[in-house]
Coordinates of C-alpha atoms and ligand atoms in Angstrom, one line a residue:
M1 CA -0.8 61.7 62.3
P2 CA 0.5 64.2 65.0
Q3 CA 2.7 62.9 67.8
S4 CA 0.5 64.4 70.5
G5 CA -2.7 66.4 70.9
L6 CA -5.1 63.9 69.5
P7 CA -8.8 64.9 69.9
K8 CA -10.9 62.8 72.3
H9 CA -14.1 63.3 70.3
V10 CA -14.3 63.9 66.6
G11 CA -17.6 64.6 64.8
I12 CA -17.8 64.0 61.0
I13 CA -20.5 65.3 58.7
M14 CA -20.4 62.8 55.9
D15 CA -21.5 65.2 53.1
G16 CA -21.0 65.2 49.3
N17 CA -22.2 61.7 48.3
G18 CA -24.7 63.1 45.8
R19 CA -22.2 65.4 44.1
W20 CA -19.6 62.6 44.0
A21 CA -22.1 60.4 42.2
K22 CA -23.2 63.1 39.8
Q23 CA -19.6 63.8 38.8
R24 CA -19.4 60.2 37.7
G25 CA -22.8 59.9 36.0
L26 CA -24.0 57.5 38.8
S27 CA -27.2 57.5 40.8
R28 CA -27.2 59.2 44.2
T29 CA -27.7 55.8 45.7
E30 CA -24.3 54.8 44.3
G31 CA -22.9 57.9 46.0
H32 CA -24.3 56.8 49.4
K33 CA -22.9 53.3 48.9
A34 CA -19.4 54.8 48.3
G35 CA -20.0 56.9 51.4
V36 CA -20.5 53.8 53.5
E37 CA -17.1 52.6 52.3
A38 CA -15.5 55.8 53.3
F39 CA -17.2 55.5 56.7
E40 CA -15.7 52.1 57.2
R41 CA -12.2 53.2 56.1
I42 CA -12.1 56.2 58.4
C43 CA -13.7 54.4 61.3
E44 CA -11.1 51.7 61.2
Y45 CA -8.3 54.1 60.9
A46 CA -9.5 56.4 63.7
A47 CA -10.0 53.5 66.0
D48 CA -6.5 52.1 65.2
I49 CA -4.8 55.4 66.1
G50 CA -6.8 55.6 69.3
I51 CA -9.4 58.3 68.9
P52 CA -11.8 57.3 71.7
H53 CA -15.1 58.9 70.4
L54 CA -16.2 59.4 66.9
T55 CA -19.7 60.6 65.9
F56 CA -20.7 60.4 62.2
Y57 CA -23.7 62.3 60.9
A58 CA -25.5 59.8 58.6
F59 CA -29.1 61.1 58.3
S60 CA -30.6 64.3 59.7
T61 CA -34.1 65.0 60.8
E62 CA -34.3 67.2 57.8
N63 CA -33.2 64.6 55.3
W64 CA -36.7 63.0 55.3
Q65 CA -37.6 65.8 53.0
R66 CA -35.6 64.2 50.2
P67 CA -37.3 62.2 47.4
Q68 CA -38.8 59.0 48.9
A69 CA -36.7 56.9 46.6
E70 CA -33.5 58.3 48.0
V71 CA -34.7 58.0 51.6
D72 CA -35.6 54.3 50.9
A73 CA -32.2 53.7 49.4
I74 CA -30.5 55.1 52.4
M75 CA -32.7 53.1 54.7
A76 CA -31.8 50.0 52.7
L77 CA -28.1 50.8 53.3
F78 CA -28.8 51.0 57.1
R79 CA -30.4 47.6 56.9
R80 CA -27.4 46.2 55.1
Q81 CA -25.1 47.7 57.7
L82 CA -27.1 46.1 60.5
D83 CA -27.1 42.8 58.7
D84 CA -23.3 43.1 58.3
I85 CA -22.8 43.9 62.0
E86 CA -25.0 40.8 62.9
R87 CA -23.3 38.5 60.5
R88 CA -19.8 39.5 61.7
K89 CA -20.6 39.4 65.4
G90 CA -17.6 37.3 66.3
E91 CA -15.3 39.5 64.2
N92 CA -16.7 42.6 65.8
E93 CA -15.6 41.4 69.2
Q94 CA -12.0 41.6 67.9
K95 CA -12.5 45.0 66.5
R96 CA -11.3 48.1 68.3
W97 CA -14.6 49.9 68.0
R98 CA -18.2 49.5 69.0
I99 CA -21.0 51.0 67.0
R100 CA -24.0 52.7 68.5
Y101 CA -26.8 54.8 67.0
I102 CA -27.9 58.2 68.2
G103 CA -30.8 60.4 67.2
D104 CA -34.6 60.5 67.7
L105 CA -35.1 56.8 67.6
D106 CA -38.3 56.5 69.6
D107 CA -40.9 54.0 68.7
G108 CA -43.5 55.5 66.4
G109 CA -41.0 58.0 64.8
P110 CA -40.2 58.2 61.1
V111 CA -37.4 55.5 61.3
P112 CA -38.9 52.3 59.8
R113 CA -40.0 50.1 62.6
D114 CA -37.8 47.1 61.7
I115 CA -34.7 49.3 61.7
F116 CA -35.8 51.0 65.0
L117 CA -36.2 47.6 66.7
R118 CA -32.7 46.5 65.6
L119 CA -31.1 49.8 66.7
R120 CA -32.7 49.5 70.1
D121 CA -31.4 46.0 70.5
M122 CA -27.9 47.2 69.7
E123 CA -28.2 49.9 72.3
A124 CA -29.1 47.4 74.9
Q125 CA -25.8 45.6 74.4
A126 CA -23.2 46.3 77.1
A127 CA -20.8 49.2 76.4
D128 CA -17.2 48.3 76.0
K129 CA -15.2 51.1 77.6
D130 CA -11.9 50.1 76.2
K131 CA -13.1 50.5 72.6
T132 CA -13.6 53.5 70.4
I133 CA -17.2 54.5 70.6
V134 CA -18.5 55.1 67.1
S135 CA -21.9 56.8 67.2
I136 CA -23.9 57.0 64.0
A137 CA -26.4 59.8 64.0
V138 CA -29.6 58.7 62.3
N139 CA -32.8 60.9 62.4
Y140 CA -30.6 63.2 64.3
G141 CA -31.1 66.9 64.8
G142 CA -29.2 69.1 67.3
R143 CA -32.2 71.3 68.2
Q144 CA -34.4 68.2 68.6
E145 CA -31.8 66.7 70.9
I146 CA -31.8 69.8 73.1
L147 CA -35.6 69.6 73.2
H148 CA -35.4 66.0 74.2
A149 CA -33.1 66.9 77.1
A150 CA -35.5 69.8 78.1
K151 CA -38.5 67.4 78.2
R152 CA -36.6 65.0 80.4
I153 CA -35.8 67.9 82.8
A154 CA -39.4 69.1 82.7
R155 CA -40.5 65.6 83.8
L156 CA -38.0 65.5 86.6
V157 CA -39.1 68.9 87.9
A158 CA -42.8 67.9 87.6
A159 CA -42.1 64.7 89.6
G160 CA -40.4 66.8 92.3
E161 CA -37.0 65.1 91.7
K162 CA -35.3 68.4 90.6
Q163 CA -35.8 72.0 91.6
A164 CA -36.1 74.4 88.7
D165 CA -33.8 77.0 90.3
A166 CA -31.2 74.4 91.0
L167 CA -30.8 73.2 87.4
C168 CA -27.3 73.2 86.0
L169 CA -25.6 72.6 82.7
Q170 CA -25.0 69.0 83.7
D171 CA -28.7 68.4 83.8
I172 CA -28.9 69.2 80.1
E173 CA -25.8 67.2 79.3
D174 CA -27.4 64.2 81.1
G175 CA -30.3 64.3 78.7
L176 CA -28.3 64.4 75.5
Y177 CA -27.8 61.3 73.3
T178 CA -24.1 61.7 74.0
A179 CA -24.5 61.8 77.8
G180 CA -21.3 60.6 79.5
Q181 CA -19.1 61.3 76.4
P182 CA -16.7 64.2 76.2
A183 CA -17.6 67.4 74.4
L184 CA -16.6 67.6 70.7
D185 CA -13.0 68.6 70.1
L186 CA -13.1 68.6 66.3
I187 CA -15.7 68.7 63.6
I188 CA -14.8 67.6 60.1
R189 CA -17.0 68.6 57.2
P190 CA -16.0 67.7 53.7
S191 CA -17.8 68.7 50.5
G192 CA -17.1 72.4 50.6
E193 CA -20.0 73.4 52.8
Q194 CA -19.2 75.4 55.9
R195 CA -22.1 74.9 58.2
L196 CA -23.3 72.6 61.0
S197 CA -26.6 71.6 59.4
N198 CA -28.1 70.9 62.9
F199 CA -25.3 68.6 64.0
L200 CA -24.3 68.4 67.7
L201 CA -25.2 72.0 68.5
W202 CA -24.7 71.7 72.2
Q203 CA -21.6 69.6 72.0
S204 CA -19.8 71.8 69.5
A205 CA -19.7 74.9 71.8
Y206 CA -15.9 74.9 71.8
A207 CA -15.2 72.5 69.0
E208 CA -12.5 73.3 66.3
F209 CA -13.7 73.1 62.7
W210 CA -11.9 71.6 59.7
F211 CA -13.5 72.1 56.3
S212 CA -12.4 70.6 53.0
D213 CA -13.6 70.5 49.4
I214 CA -13.1 66.7 49.2
L215 CA -16.4 64.9 48.7
W216 CA -17.0 62.3 51.4
P217 CA -16.7 59.2 49.3
D218 CA -13.2 60.4 48.3
F219 CA -12.2 61.0 51.9
R220 CA -9.0 59.0 52.9
E221 CA -6.9 58.4 55.9
T222 CA -4.5 61.1 54.8
D223 CA -7.3 63.6 54.8
F224 CA -8.2 62.6 58.4
D225 CA -4.5 63.0 59.3
A226 CA -4.5 66.5 57.8
A227 CA -7.5 67.4 60.0
L228 CA -5.7 66.0 63.1
E229 CA -2.5 67.9 62.2
A230 CA -4.5 71.1 61.9
F231 CA -6.3 70.4 65.2
A232 CA -3.0 69.7 67.0
A233 CA -1.7 73.1 65.9
R234 CA -4.8 75.1 67.1
N235 CA -4.6 77.2 70.2
R236 CA -7.7 76.4 72.2
R237 CA -8.4 79.0 74.9
F238 CA -11.9 78.3 76.0
G239 CA -12.4 81.9 76.8
R240 CA -9.3 82.3 78.9
V241 CA -6.1 84.3 78.4
E242 CA -2.9 82.4 77.8
Ligands
LIG301 C1 -24.6 63.2 52.5 O1 -24.4 63.4 51.2 C2 -25.5 62.0 52.9 C3 -26.8 62.4 53.5 C4 -27.1 63.6 53.8 C5 -27.7 61.3 53.8 P1 -25.5 64.2 50.3 O2 -26.5 63.3 49.8 O3 -26.0 65.4 51.1 O4 -24.6 64.7 49.1 P2 -24.7 66.1 48.4 O5 -24.6 67.2 49.4 O6 -26.0 66.1 47.7 O7 -23.5 66.1 47.4
LIG302 C1 -25.9 67.1 56.5 O1 -25.8 67.2 55.1 C2 -26.5 65.9 57.0 C3 -25.7 64.7 56.8 C4 -24.5 64.6 56.3 C5 -26.3 63.5 57.3 P1 -26.9 67.8 54.2 O2 -26.5 67.6 52.8 O3 -28.3 67.3 54.6 O4 -26.9 69.3 54.7 P2 -27.3 70.6 53.9 O5 -28.7 70.5 53.4 O6 -26.3 70.8 52.8 O7 -27.1 71.7 54.9
LIG303 MG1 -25.4 67.3 51.3

């Protein structure tokens, strides 16, 4: 881990579960289970070293197009994670991170209702500012998020609370699921793909990218460190001249 220059907000696209399973002759569901273990490992490590914001891409708005059996298996894993969080409530208080879910989680959406209700309950719990905020993106799409922010602004303008000509970037920021959090500094995508796949489009405007061929279930603390080292060595200019 670098001595200085840690990112404040890291986004991780947890990709490669299916290929990991295939390599081992296992079902894709087994790959997703191993992916959850990698999530827990990296989450714990990143919180320990003091990364204040982590956002993990778990299920995109486009992932509903997968075979129903796979979608069901992933939803079952979410239920299991929620059970786990509830069961370990006392322990969670001691932990250095707090989990929240982001995405299009409105009532009546595609997320099964029992899961939606539990996610909403978790959101209602008080934020703990001293802890790492771990956001898990479920039914998440970057374009959909920007549309969500635009609708909020349209309502404010229609209600006369905002003037269209006076709108500014902050008004869009305020309508994002990540409102109040810093912009992304670093995006990590394992599995060999080099694309965003609709992840945090607005927030990644000046993010640094780190790609690797490792499949997500194989991702270790040392890989996270390698990404942090690379990030610390980058020269971020934000459009300016040195
Ligand atoms: C990421 O792994 C998990 C989700 C998108 C839910 P994949 O399931 O996309 O794994 P590959 O890309 O097929 O290997
Ligand atoms: C991105 O992975 C979504 C998540 C990791 C949740 P995908 O596997 O869905 O992305 P594509 O289809 O390769 O772009
Ligand atoms: Mg994939």
